[in-house]
Coordinates of C-alpha atoms in Angstrom, one line a residue:
M2 CA 135.1 -134.1 127.3
K3 CA 136.5 -132.8 130.6
A4 CA 136.4 -129.2 129.4
F5 CA 132.6 -129.5 128.8
W6 CA 131.6 -131.0 132.1
Y7 CA 129.2 -128.1 132.8
L8 CA 126.9 -129.1 130.0
F9 CA 126.0 -132.3 131.8
F10 CA 125.0 -130.8 135.2
P11 CA 122.0 -128.5 134.7
F12 CA 121.0 -129.2 138.3
L13 CA 123.9 -126.9 139.3
A14 CA 121.7 -124.0 138.3
L15 CA 119.6 -124.7 141.4
A16 CA 122.7 -124.2 143.6
Q17 CA 123.8 -120.9 142.1
K18 CA 124.5 -118.4 144.8
T19 CA 127.0 -115.9 146.0
D20 CA 128.6 -116.2 149.5
Y21 CA 130.8 -113.3 150.8
E22 CA 133.1 -113.3 153.8
L23 CA 134.6 -109.9 154.8
S24 CA 137.6 -110.0 157.1
L25 CA 138.4 -106.9 159.1
D26 CA 142.0 -108.0 159.4
N27 CA 144.0 -104.8 158.7
L28 CA 141.8 -101.9 159.9
A29 CA 144.7 -99.7 161.1
H30 CA 145.8 -99.4 157.5
H31 CA 142.3 -99.1 156.0
E32 CA 142.4 -102.5 154.4
V33 CA 140.2 -105.5 154.5
T34 CA 140.2 -108.9 152.8
M35 CA 137.3 -110.1 150.8
Y36 CA 136.3 -113.7 149.9
A37 CA 133.6 -114.2 147.3
T38 CA 132.4 -117.7 146.5
F39 CA 130.3 -118.2 143.3
S40 CA 128.7 -121.7 143.4
G41 CA 127.0 -123.6 140.5
V42 CA 128.9 -121.8 137.7
L43 CA 127.4 -123.1 134.4
T44 CA 129.6 -121.3 131.9
P45 CA 133.2 -122.2 131.0
S46 CA 134.4 -118.8 132.1
L47 CA 133.1 -116.5 134.8
D48 CA 133.3 -112.7 134.6
V49 CA 133.7 -111.1 138.1
V50 CA 132.8 -107.5 138.2
M51 CA 133.6 -104.5 140.5
S52 CA 130.9 -101.9 140.2
R53 CA 131.5 -98.5 138.5
T54 CA 128.4 -96.8 139.9
S55 CA 126.3 -96.9 143.0
P56 CA 122.6 -96.5 143.9
G57 CA 121.8 -92.8 144.6
R58 CA 124.7 -91.6 142.6
Y59 CA 124.5 -90.7 138.9
A60 CA 128.2 -90.7 137.7
V61 CA 130.9 -93.3 137.3
H62 CA 133.3 -93.9 140.2
D63 CA 135.4 -96.9 139.3
F64 CA 135.6 -98.6 142.6
A65 CA 138.0 -101.2 141.2
K66 CA 140.9 -98.7 141.8
N67 CA 141.0 -99.9 145.4
V68 CA 141.1 -103.6 144.6
Y69 CA 144.4 -105.5 144.6
R70 CA 146.0 -108.9 145.4
V71 CA 143.4 -110.6 143.3
R72 CA 143.4 -114.4 143.0
A73 CA 141.0 -117.2 142.4
E74 CA 140.6 -120.9 143.3
N75 CA 138.3 -123.8 142.5
S76 CA 136.4 -125.8 145.1
K77 CA 139.5 -127.9 145.9
G78 CA 141.8 -124.9 146.4
K79 CA 143.5 -125.1 143.1
S80 CA 144.7 -121.8 141.8
L81 CA 142.9 -120.5 138.7
R82 CA 144.0 -118.1 136.0
V83 CA 142.5 -114.6 136.4
D84 CA 142.7 -112.1 133.6
L85 CA 141.7 -108.4 133.8
V86 CA 139.7 -108.1 130.5
E87 CA 138.4 -104.6 131.0
P88 CA 138.4 -102.0 133.8
G89 CA 136.9 -103.8 136.9
V90 CA 136.2 -107.1 135.1
W91 CA 138.2 -110.2 135.8
R92 CA 137.7 -113.4 133.8
V93 CA 138.2 -116.7 135.5
E94 CA 138.4 -119.9 133.5
A95 CA 139.1 -123.7 133.9
H96 CA 137.0 -123.9 137.2
D97 CA 135.1 -126.9 138.4
G98 CA 131.7 -125.2 138.9
T99 CA 132.9 -123.2 141.9
V100 CA 135.0 -120.0 141.8
K101 CA 136.5 -118.7 145.0
F102 CA 137.6 -115.1 144.4
R103 CA 139.8 -113.3 146.9
Y104 CA 141.1 -109.8 147.0
S105 CA 142.3 -107.0 149.3
L106 CA 140.4 -103.7 149.4
F107 CA 141.5 -100.2 150.6
G108 CA 138.9 -97.8 151.9
D109 CA 139.5 -94.4 153.6
W110 CA 136.7 -92.1 152.6
C111 CA 133.8 -91.9 155.0
D112 CA 130.7 -90.7 153.0
G113 CA 127.5 -92.1 151.5
T114 CA 129.2 -93.7 148.5
F115 CA 132.6 -95.1 149.4
A116 CA 134.2 -97.1 152.2
S117 CA 136.1 -96.3 155.4
F118 CA 137.9 -98.8 157.4
D119 CA 139.9 -97.9 160.5
L120 CA 140.2 -98.8 164.2
T121 CA 137.0 -96.9 165.0
H122 CA 134.6 -98.3 162.5
A123 CA 134.0 -100.2 159.2
H124 CA 131.7 -98.0 157.2
F125 CA 130.8 -99.0 153.7
N126 CA 128.5 -98.8 150.7
M127 CA 128.3 -102.2 149.0
P128 CA 129.3 -101.3 145.4
A129 CA 132.5 -99.9 146.8
V130 CA 133.4 -103.2 148.5
F131 CA 131.9 -106.3 146.9
V132 CA 132.6 -107.8 143.5
W133 CA 129.8 -109.7 141.8
A134 CA 129.5 -112.2 139.0
K135 CA 127.7 -111.8 135.7
G136 CA 124.7 -114.1 135.5
Y137 CA 124.3 -114.1 139.3
E138 CA 122.4 -110.8 139.5
E139 CA 119.1 -112.6 140.6
K140 CA 120.8 -115.3 142.7
P141 CA 120.6 -115.2 146.6
I142 CA 123.5 -113.7 148.5
S143 CA 124.9 -114.3 152.0
L144 CA 127.4 -112.2 153.9
K145 CA 129.5 -113.1 157.0
I146 CA 131.7 -110.6 158.7
L147 CA 134.9 -111.9 160.3
N148 CA 137.2 -110.5 163.0
V149 CA 134.6 -108.0 164.3
P150 CA 136.0 -106.2 167.4
S151 CA 134.1 -107.3 170.5
T152 CA 132.8 -103.8 171.4
W153 CA 131.3 -103.2 167.9
Q154 CA 127.7 -103.4 166.8
I155 CA 126.4 -103.7 163.2
A156 CA 123.6 -101.7 161.6
T157 CA 122.3 -102.3 158.2
Q158 CA 118.9 -102.8 156.4
L159 CA 120.0 -106.4 155.5
P160 CA 118.1 -109.1 157.3
L161 CA 120.2 -110.9 160.0
S162 CA 120.7 -114.6 159.4
G163 CA 123.1 -115.4 162.3
K164 CA 125.7 -113.7 164.4
Y165 CA 127.5 -111.3 162.0
S166 CA 125.7 -113.0 159.1
F167 CA 123.3 -111.4 156.7
S168 CA 121.3 -112.3 153.5
A169 CA 119.9 -110.7 150.5
P170 CA 117.5 -112.0 147.8
N171 CA 119.4 -110.5 144.8
L172 CA 122.2 -108.2 143.8
Q173 CA 120.1 -105.0 143.5
F174 CA 118.8 -105.3 147.1
F175 CA 122.3 -106.2 148.4
M176 CA 124.0 -103.3 146.7
D177 CA 121.4 -100.9 148.0
S178 CA 122.0 -101.9 151.6
P179 CA 124.9 -99.9 153.3
M180 CA 126.4 -101.0 156.6
E181 CA 128.1 -99.4 159.6
M182 CA 130.1 -101.3 162.2
A183 CA 131.4 -99.4 165.2
E184 CA 130.6 -98.7 168.9
L185 CA 127.2 -97.6 167.9
R186 CA 124.5 -95.9 169.9
F187 CA 120.9 -96.6 169.0
R188 CA 117.5 -94.9 169.4
E189 CA 114.4 -96.7 168.3
W190 CA 110.8 -95.7 168.0
K191 CA 107.5 -97.0 166.5
L192 CA 104.9 -95.0 164.6
P193 CA 101.4 -96.0 163.9
Q194 CA 99.8 -96.8 160.5
E195 CA 96.5 -98.6 159.8
G196 CA 96.5 -100.5 163.1
K197 CA 100.1 -101.5 162.8
E198 CA 103.4 -100.0 164.1
I199 CA 106.3 -99.2 161.8
P200 CA 109.7 -99.5 163.6
F201 CA 112.3 -96.8 163.0
R202 CA 115.9 -96.9 164.2
M203 CA 118.8 -94.5 164.4
A204 CA 122.3 -96.0 164.6
I205 CA 124.8 -93.3 165.3
H206 CA 128.6 -93.3 165.4
T207 CA 129.7 -90.1 167.2
R208 CA 131.3 -88.7 170.3
A209 CA 128.2 -86.6 171.1
K210 CA 126.6 -86.7 174.6
E211 CA 123.6 -89.0 175.2
E212 CA 121.2 -86.1 175.6
E213 CA 122.4 -84.6 172.3
I214 CA 121.7 -87.9 170.6
S215 CA 118.2 -88.2 172.2
A216 CA 117.4 -84.6 171.1
F217 CA 118.5 -85.3 167.6
A218 CA 116.4 -88.5 167.5
S219 CA 113.4 -86.4 168.5
I220 CA 114.0 -84.1 165.5
L221 CA 114.2 -87.2 163.2
K222 CA 110.9 -88.4 164.6
S223 CA 109.3 -85.1 163.8
I224 CA 110.7 -85.2 160.3
V225 CA 109.4 -88.7 159.7
L226 CA 105.9 -87.8 160.9
E227 CA 105.8 -84.5 159.0
Q228 CA 106.7 -86.2 155.7
Q229 CA 104.3 -89.0 156.2
G230 CA 101.6 -86.3 156.3
V231 CA 102.4 -85.2 152.8
F232 CA 101.8 -88.7 151.3
G233 CA 99.3 -90.0 153.9
T234 CA 101.1 -93.3 154.4
W235 CA 104.5 -94.9 154.9
P236 CA 106.2 -96.8 152.1
V237 CA 106.2 -100.6 152.6
Y238 CA 109.7 -101.2 153.9
D239 CA 111.0 -104.5 152.7
H240 CA 111.7 -105.9 156.2
G241 CA 109.2 -103.8 158.0
N242 CA 111.6 -101.1 159.4
Y243 CA 113.7 -98.1 158.4
T244 CA 117.3 -97.3 159.6
F245 CA 119.1 -94.0 159.8
L246 CA 122.9 -94.8 159.6
L247 CA 124.8 -91.7 161.0
D248 CA 128.5 -91.0 161.1
F249 CA 129.2 -87.6 162.7
L250 CA 133.0 -87.7 163.0
T251 CA 135.9 -85.3 162.4
Y252 CA 137.2 -87.6 159.7
A253 CA 133.9 -88.0 157.8
E254 CA 132.8 -86.1 154.7
G255 CA 129.6 -84.1 154.5
D256 CA 127.2 -86.3 152.6
G257 CA 123.8 -88.0 152.6
M258 CA 122.7 -91.0 150.5
E259 CA 119.2 -92.5 150.2
H260 CA 118.5 -96.2 150.1
R261 CA 115.4 -98.3 149.8
N262 CA 115.0 -98.9 153.6
S263 CA 117.7 -96.7 155.1
T264 CA 119.9 -93.7 154.6
M265 CA 123.5 -93.1 155.3
I266 CA 124.4 -89.5 156.5
T267 CA 128.0 -88.4 157.3
N268 CA 129.3 -85.1 158.6
S269 CA 132.6 -83.8 160.0
D270 CA 131.0 -81.3 162.4
T271 CA 129.8 -81.9 165.9
L272 CA 126.2 -82.8 166.5
S273 CA 125.6 -79.9 168.8
R274 CA 127.1 -77.3 166.5
A275 CA 125.6 -78.4 163.2
Y276 CA 122.4 -80.3 164.1
E277 CA 120.3 -78.1 161.8
D278 CA 122.4 -79.0 158.7
Q279 CA 122.4 -82.6 159.7
A280 CA 118.7 -82.6 160.3
A281 CA 118.1 -80.9 156.9
T282 CA 120.1 -83.7 155.2
A283 CA 118.0 -86.2 157.0
A284 CA 114.8 -84.5 155.9
H285 CA 116.1 -84.6 152.3
E286 CA 117.1 -88.2 152.4
F287 CA 114.0 -89.5 154.2
F288 CA 111.8 -87.8 151.6
H289 CA 113.5 -90.1 149.1
S290 CA 111.7 -93.0 150.8
W291 CA 108.9 -92.0 148.5
N292 CA 110.4 -89.7 145.9
V293 CA 113.1 -91.6 143.8
E294 CA 113.2 -94.9 145.8
R295 CA 109.6 -95.7 144.8
I296 CA 108.3 -92.8 142.8
R297 CA 111.1 -93.6 140.4
P298 CA 112.1 -92.4 136.9
R299 CA 112.1 -95.1 134.2
S300 CA 115.5 -93.9 133.1
L301 CA 117.0 -95.2 136.3
E302 CA 115.5 -98.7 135.8
P303 CA 117.1 -101.1 136.0
F304 CA 120.0 -99.5 137.8
D305 CA 123.2 -100.4 136.0
F306 CA 126.3 -101.0 138.1
T307 CA 128.6 -100.9 135.1
R308 CA 127.8 -97.5 133.7
A309 CA 125.9 -94.3 134.5
N310 CA 122.2 -94.1 133.9
V311 CA 121.4 -90.8 132.1
C312 CA 118.3 -89.4 133.8
G313 CA 116.4 -86.3 132.7
E314 CA 114.0 -86.2 135.6
L315 CA 116.4 -85.3 138.5
W316 CA 114.7 -81.9 138.7
L317 CA 111.8 -83.8 140.2
A318 CA 113.7 -86.7 141.9
E319 CA 116.3 -84.6 143.6
G320 CA 115.1 -81.0 143.2
F321 CA 111.6 -81.5 144.5
T322 CA 113.1 -83.5 147.3
N323 CA 115.4 -80.6 148.1
Y324 CA 112.3 -78.3 148.2
F325 CA 110.4 -80.6 150.6
G326 CA 113.5 -81.2 152.8
F327 CA 113.8 -77.5 153.6
L328 CA 110.0 -77.0 153.8
T329 CA 109.9 -79.9 156.3
M330 CA 112.4 -78.1 158.5
R331 CA 110.2 -75.0 158.5
R332 CA 107.0 -77.0 159.1
I333 CA 108.5 -78.7 162.2
G334 CA 109.8 -75.4 163.5
V335 CA 113.6 -76.0 163.2
Y336 CA 113.8 -73.1 160.8
S337 CA 112.4 -69.7 161.8
L338 CA 110.6 -67.6 159.1
D339 CA 113.8 -65.6 158.6
E340 CA 115.9 -68.8 158.3
Y341 CA 113.5 -70.3 155.8
A342 CA 113.5 -67.1 153.8
K343 CA 117.3 -67.4 153.5
K344 CA 116.8 -70.9 152.0
L345 CA 114.3 -69.5 149.5
S346 CA 116.8 -66.7 148.7
R347 CA 119.5 -69.1 147.7
A348 CA 117.2 -71.1 145.3
V349 CA 115.6 -68.0 143.8
N350 CA 118.9 -66.1 143.3
T351 CA 120.6 -69.1 141.8
M352 CA 117.9 -69.9 139.3
V353 CA 117.3 -66.3 138.2
N354 CA 121.0 -65.2 138.0
S355 CA 122.8 -68.3 136.7
P356 CA 123.7 -68.1 133.0
G357 CA 123.2 -71.8 132.6
R358 CA 119.4 -71.5 132.4
Q359 CA 119.8 -69.5 129.2
I360 CA 121.1 -72.7 127.7
T361 CA 118.7 -75.4 129.0
G362 CA 116.0 -76.2 131.5
G363 CA 115.4 -78.9 134.1
K364 CA 115.7 -81.8 131.7
G365 CA 119.1 -80.6 130.4
M366 CA 120.4 -79.8 133.9
S367 CA 119.4 -83.3 135.1
S368 CA 121.1 -85.0 132.2
Q369 CA 124.5 -83.5 133.1
A370 CA 124.5 -85.4 136.4
V371 CA 126.8 -88.0 134.9
F372 CA 129.5 -85.2 134.7
V373 CA 128.9 -83.5 138.1
D374 CA 127.7 -86.0 140.7
A375 CA 131.1 -86.5 142.3
A376 CA 132.5 -87.4 138.9
T377 CA 136.1 -86.4 138.4
S378 CA 138.2 -85.2 135.4
V379 CA 141.5 -83.4 135.0
D380 CA 140.5 -80.9 132.3
R381 CA 138.7 -77.6 133.0
N382 CA 135.1 -77.0 132.1
N383 CA 132.7 -74.1 131.6
M384 CA 129.9 -75.3 133.8
R385 CA 129.7 -72.0 135.8
N386 CA 128.1 -70.7 132.6
T387 CA 126.3 -73.8 131.3
F388 CA 125.0 -75.7 134.4
V389 CA 122.7 -75.1 137.4
S390 CA 122.6 -77.9 139.9
Y391 CA 119.4 -79.9 139.4
Y392 CA 119.1 -79.9 143.2
T393 CA 118.8 -76.1 143.3
Y394 CA 117.1 -75.7 139.9
G395 CA 114.5 -78.3 140.8
E396 CA 114.0 -76.8 144.2
A397 CA 113.2 -73.4 142.6
I398 CA 110.8 -75.1 140.2
G399 CA 109.2 -76.9 143.1
L400 CA 108.7 -73.6 144.9
A401 CA 107.2 -72.0 141.8
L402 CA 104.9 -75.0 141.1
D403 CA 103.7 -75.2 144.7
L404 CA 102.9 -71.4 144.8
S405 CA 101.3 -71.6 141.3
L406 CA 99.1 -74.5 142.3
R407 CA 98.0 -72.7 145.5
E408 CA 96.6 -70.0 143.2
M409 CA 94.3 -72.7 141.9
D410 CA 93.4 -74.0 145.4
R411 CA 95.7 -77.0 144.9
T412 CA 99.1 -77.8 146.5
L413 CA 102.3 -79.6 145.6
D414 CA 101.7 -81.8 148.7
D415 CA 98.7 -83.2 147.0
F416 CA 100.4 -83.5 143.6
M417 CA 103.2 -85.6 145.3
K418 CA 100.5 -87.7 146.9
L419 CA 98.9 -88.3 143.5
L420 CA 102.3 -89.3 142.1
W421 CA 102.7 -91.7 145.0
V422 CA 99.3 -93.3 144.3
K423 CA 99.9 -93.5 140.5
F424 CA 103.5 -94.6 140.5
G425 CA 105.0 -95.1 143.9
K426 CA 102.7 -97.6 145.6
E427 CA 102.9 -100.0 142.8
E428 CA 106.5 -99.0 141.9
R429 CA 105.6 -98.3 138.3
P430 CA 108.5 -96.2 136.9
Y431 CA 107.5 -92.9 135.2
T432 CA 108.6 -90.9 132.2
S433 CA 108.7 -87.2 131.9
D434 CA 105.6 -87.2 129.8
D435 CA 103.8 -89.2 132.6
I436 CA 104.5 -86.3 135.0
R437 CA 103.3 -83.8 132.5
K438 CA 100.0 -85.7 131.9
T439 CA 99.6 -86.2 135.7
L440 CA 100.1 -82.4 136.3
A441 CA 97.4 -81.7 133.6
E442 CA 95.1 -84.1 135.3
F443 CA 95.8 -82.8 138.8
S444 CA 95.5 -79.1 137.8
G445 CA 92.6 -79.6 135.5
N446 CA 94.4 -77.4 133.0
E447 CA 96.3 -79.0 130.1
K448 CA 97.6 -75.7 129.0
F449 CA 99.1 -74.9 132.4
A450 CA 100.9 -78.3 132.5
S451 CA 102.3 -77.9 129.0
N452 CA 103.4 -74.4 129.6
F453 CA 105.1 -75.4 132.9
F454 CA 107.1 -78.1 131.1
E455 CA 108.0 -75.9 128.1
K456 CA 109.1 -73.0 130.2
Y457 CA 111.0 -74.8 133.0
I458 CA 111.7 -78.3 132.0
N459 CA 112.5 -78.0 128.3
T460 CA 113.9 -74.5 128.5
G461 CA 115.1 -72.3 131.3
E462 CA 112.7 -69.5 131.8
A463 CA 112.6 -67.9 135.3
P464 CA 109.3 -67.9 137.1
D465 CA 107.8 -64.7 138.4
F466 CA 109.0 -65.3 142.0
E467 CA 108.1 -61.7 143.1
K468 CA 104.4 -62.3 142.3
L469 CA 104.3 -65.8 143.6
L470 CA 106.0 -65.1 146.9
S471 CA 104.1 -61.9 147.6
Q472 CA 100.9 -63.9 148.3
A473 CA 102.8 -65.5 151.2
G474 CA 104.1 -62.3 152.6
F475 CA 107.6 -62.5 151.2
Q476 CA 109.3 -59.8 149.0
V477 CA 111.9 -60.6 146.4
Q478 CA 114.4 -57.7 146.1
K479 CA 117.9 -56.8 145.3
A480 CA 120.1 -57.9 148.2
K481 CA 122.8 -55.2 147.5
K482 CA 120.7 -52.5 145.9
S483 CA 122.7 -49.7 144.2
K484 CA 126.0 -51.5 145.0
P485 CA 128.3 -51.4 142.0
T486 CA 130.0 -54.5 140.7
L487 CA 131.9 -55.8 137.7
G488 CA 130.4 -59.2 138.2
P489 CA 131.0 -62.2 140.5
V490 CA 134.8 -63.1 140.6
N491 CA 137.0 -65.3 142.8
F492 CA 140.6 -64.5 143.3
N493 CA 143.7 -66.3 144.5
F494 CA 145.8 -63.6 146.1
K495 CA 149.4 -64.9 145.8
S496 CA 152.7 -63.1 146.0
G497 CA 151.0 -59.7 145.6
Q498 CA 149.1 -60.7 142.5
A499 CA 145.3 -60.9 142.1
I500 CA 144.8 -64.1 140.1
V501 CA 141.3 -65.0 138.8
S502 CA 140.7 -68.5 140.2
Q503 CA 137.4 -69.5 138.5
G504 CA 135.7 -69.0 135.2
I505 CA 133.9 -65.6 134.8
L506 CA 130.1 -65.6 134.5
S507 CA 128.9 -64.8 131.0
G508 CA 126.9 -61.5 130.9
S509 CA 129.0 -59.8 133.4
P510 CA 131.2 -56.7 132.7
L511 CA 134.4 -58.8 133.3
Y512 CA 133.2 -61.4 130.8
A513 CA 132.5 -58.7 128.2
A514 CA 136.0 -57.3 128.8
G515 CA 137.5 -60.7 127.9
I516 CA 138.8 -61.5 131.4
D517 CA 138.9 -65.1 132.4
R518 CA 140.4 -67.7 134.7
D519 CA 144.2 -67.4 135.5
D520 CA 144.3 -63.8 134.3
I521 CA 146.1 -61.4 136.7
I522 CA 144.3 -58.2 137.5
N523 CA 147.0 -55.5 138.0
K524 CA 145.1 -52.2 138.2
I525 CA 141.7 -50.6 138.3
N526 CA 142.3 -47.0 137.1
D527 CA 145.5 -46.1 138.9
A528 CA 144.9 -48.4 141.9
S529 CA 147.0 -51.5 142.2
I530 CA 145.2 -54.7 143.1
R531 CA 147.3 -56.9 145.4
E532 CA 144.7 -58.1 148.0
A533 CA 141.0 -58.4 148.5
S534 CA 140.7 -55.0 150.3
D535 CA 142.2 -53.3 147.2
W536 CA 139.6 -54.7 144.9
N537 CA 136.7 -54.0 147.3
D538 CA 137.8 -50.5 148.2
E539 CA 138.2 -49.5 144.5
L540 CA 134.7 -50.8 143.6
N541 CA 133.1 -49.1 146.6
S542 CA 134.7 -45.8 145.6
H543 CA 132.5 -45.8 142.4
K544 CA 128.8 -45.9 141.7
V545 CA 126.7 -47.9 139.2
G546 CA 127.2 -46.6 135.7
D547 CA 130.8 -45.4 136.2
T548 CA 133.4 -46.6 133.7
V549 CA 136.8 -47.7 134.8
S550 CA 140.0 -48.8 133.1
I551 CA 141.2 -52.3 134.1
V552 CA 144.7 -53.5 133.4
F553 CA 145.2 -57.3 133.4
E554 CA 147.7 -59.9 132.2
Q555 CA 146.4 -62.8 130.1
R556 CA 148.7 -65.6 129.4
G557 CA 151.8 -63.4 129.4
V558 CA 150.3 -60.5 127.5
S559 CA 149.3 -57.2 129.1
R560 CA 145.9 -56.0 128.2
T561 CA 143.7 -53.0 129.0
A562 CA 139.9 -52.7 128.9
R563 CA 137.2 -50.1 129.7
I564 CA 134.4 -51.5 131.8
T565 CA 131.2 -50.0 133.1
L566 CA 130.1 -51.0 136.6
I567 CA 126.6 -52.4 136.9
E568 CA 124.3 -52.9 139.9
N569 CA 124.7 -56.1 141.9
S570 CA 121.9 -58.4 140.7
E571 CA 122.0 -60.8 143.8
L572 CA 118.4 -61.4 145.0
E573 CA 117.1 -62.1 148.5
V574 CA 113.7 -63.1 149.8
V575 CA 112.6 -61.1 152.8
P576 CA 109.5 -61.6 155.1
F577 CA 107.1 -58.7 155.1
E578 CA 107.6 -58.3 158.8
V579 CA 111.3 -57.4 158.3
L580 CA 110.2 -54.6 155.9
Q581 CA 107.4 -53.5 158.3
K582 CA 104.8 -54.3 155.6
P583 CA 101.3 -55.4 156.8
I584 CA 100.5 -59.1 157.3
T585 CA 96.9 -59.5 156.2
Q586 CA 94.6 -62.3 157.2
E587 CA 94.9 -63.6 153.7
I588 CA 98.7 -63.9 154.0
E589 CA 98.4 -65.5 157.4
N590 CA 96.0 -68.1 156.0
F591 CA 98.3 -68.7 153.0
R592 CA 101.3 -69.2 155.3
R593 CA 99.4 -71.5 157.6
S594 CA 98.4 -73.7 154.6
W595 CA 101.8 -73.7 153.1
L596 CA 104.2 -73.6 156.0
G597 CA 102.1 -75.3 158.7
S598 CA 102.5 -78.8 159.9
K599 CA 100.9 -81.7 157.8
A600 CA 101.7 -84.4 160.3
L601 CA 98.9 -87.0 160.8
T602 CA 100.2 -87.9 164.2
K603 CA 101.4 -85.5 166.8
S604 CA 105.2 -84.9 166.7
P605 CA 107.3 -85.0 169.9
E606 CA 107.5 -81.7 171.7
L607 CA 110.8 -80.1 170.7
K608 CA 112.4 -77.7 173.2
R609 CA 115.0 -75.1 172.8
H610 CA 117.8 -74.8 175.4
C611 CA 120.0 -72.1 176.7
S612 CA 123.7 -73.1 176.9
K613 CA 124.3 -70.7 179.8
C614 CA 121.4 -70.9 182.2
K615 CA 120.5 -74.5 181.1
R616 CA 116.8 -73.6 181.0
A617 CA 114.4 -75.1 178.4
F618 CA 112.0 -72.9 176.4
S619 CA 109.0 -73.5 174.2
F620 CA 110.0 -74.1 170.6
E621 CA 108.9 -70.8 169.1
N622 CA 111.4 -69.0 171.3
R623 CA 114.8 -68.2 169.7
F624 CA 116.5 -66.3 172.5
C625 CA 116.8 -66.9 176.2
S626 CA 114.5 -64.5 178.1
F627 CA 117.0 -64.3 181.0
D628 CA 120.3 -63.6 179.3
G629 CA 119.6 -63.2 175.6
T630 CA 121.6 -66.3 174.5
V631 CA 120.7 -67.8 171.2
L632 CA 118.8 -71.0 172.0
S633 CA 119.7 -74.4 170.6
L634 CA 117.7 -77.5 170.0
I635 CA 120.4 -79.6 171.5
P636 CA 120.8 -79.4 175.4

């Protein structure tokens, strides 16, 4: 009867919980020790799991690869048998209702997904650090941090339950709550809503100066206010506040990851040199407070920590967020008109010229996230010809939809607000067809909504960006008009050989000639190709329509092909002002409606500064009027 003791103690279910202790005992070697205690176990065996996926990511990462020295005990300290029954799943048997699971963990990758432990900080995403038990997903969780250096502070969205102690109501909330421990510097502010104040906090780990940190906090505040203006209200943050967790360190990776009540942003560049890129990442991640954290695809619910959720709506969840992130940067004035045009150029050129859109549309691009979102494999692929990032593809779709709606006296801002009211506020997950029906309702035109989905979501037709952008005073044109090319190609110049280093884009002259990755280009006509200047000089000596002979080696066989040069198809978006085209009142009004601020509350006054004379200038200035220095937002 002893083996069946658990059948006679149903009251143990009331005591089911998970208690973690994380010991920062070997930081110099990027190692910590984890203790997980699972109380009230009702089954004869307990499966302990290390996650394979992480909130905000769409591919498998197998965090168990960094777990070792695994062992388990019962409540009395008796060792228990532990068997690895599948990748990242350990089975513990013959317990006494309590399983104490212990392991060492290595972490040395500072980004929004993994863990980084060293003598400067402990930075981690929960799925990369903490095991969990099957059957305990809805049970309460406690966490205590041990051996915290005396000069460190802790920032997280988890509620504090004691010194270095935190709690979570369930696994989903816990896993969606990243943490940073370091000598942090904080900036806090409160913003009004319906008679209340919403606290926001920036916790930053950096060597930047105090004035640089304060200036960056002002940019974050402007971003937050601007995006609230799109939706008209803040989300309801679970514990009443929102936290920006920032690591701007030379040993950090460039990344940003959204969470329910926080975001984690990492960058290896200095704050003063790359504040625009870092602010743009923050603008993207904070927009996720609404779009994807609460306006959420049904295909991501419930989030599965053991496998990748296939989601066909990332063109909206990530792509539209990309669009609004850059648009926010223009609306608060960080981007000049020319700078914003360069962002538009990238999205327009990528969508129009990428071969992948000939294969599938936004839904198909989104579904490939399981293969591309930091997923790794050893074999080569053909994604240069089959895939367009759902971030960029969705951004281009968002641009086209916004400008198309504005032709109907509607806006994408108001469409997102409607999605917020219908799906986000009540956190009712949506399907792709829900979005199509909502677009038909919003536009008042069922045919428009159906055509939009058929052209851009189900298939990969390119919008008429030239027509759409002209109403806002932007011209779409060839960036390298009349410049001859054989198509985009990347080389590895090694030992006097020009080795093709990436797959060749389909539709290009090089592709038609049968040239591909690893081929060695020896000659164009009689000119030997040994370095980049040889290739460029030879192309520039010809004109569009010329035919050349190309000699190349493919897997040990020498081949020759005749190729006709074509015009470079790269596109750019240029403001009418640059082309000295007239800006009508209609264009000015359109730009004001599209690119003007939507903030419901006045943003802090941002100043630009001269690094030489130290003067401050109004925000619309780009150059110092005294010495011509390019002005910066950071003092």
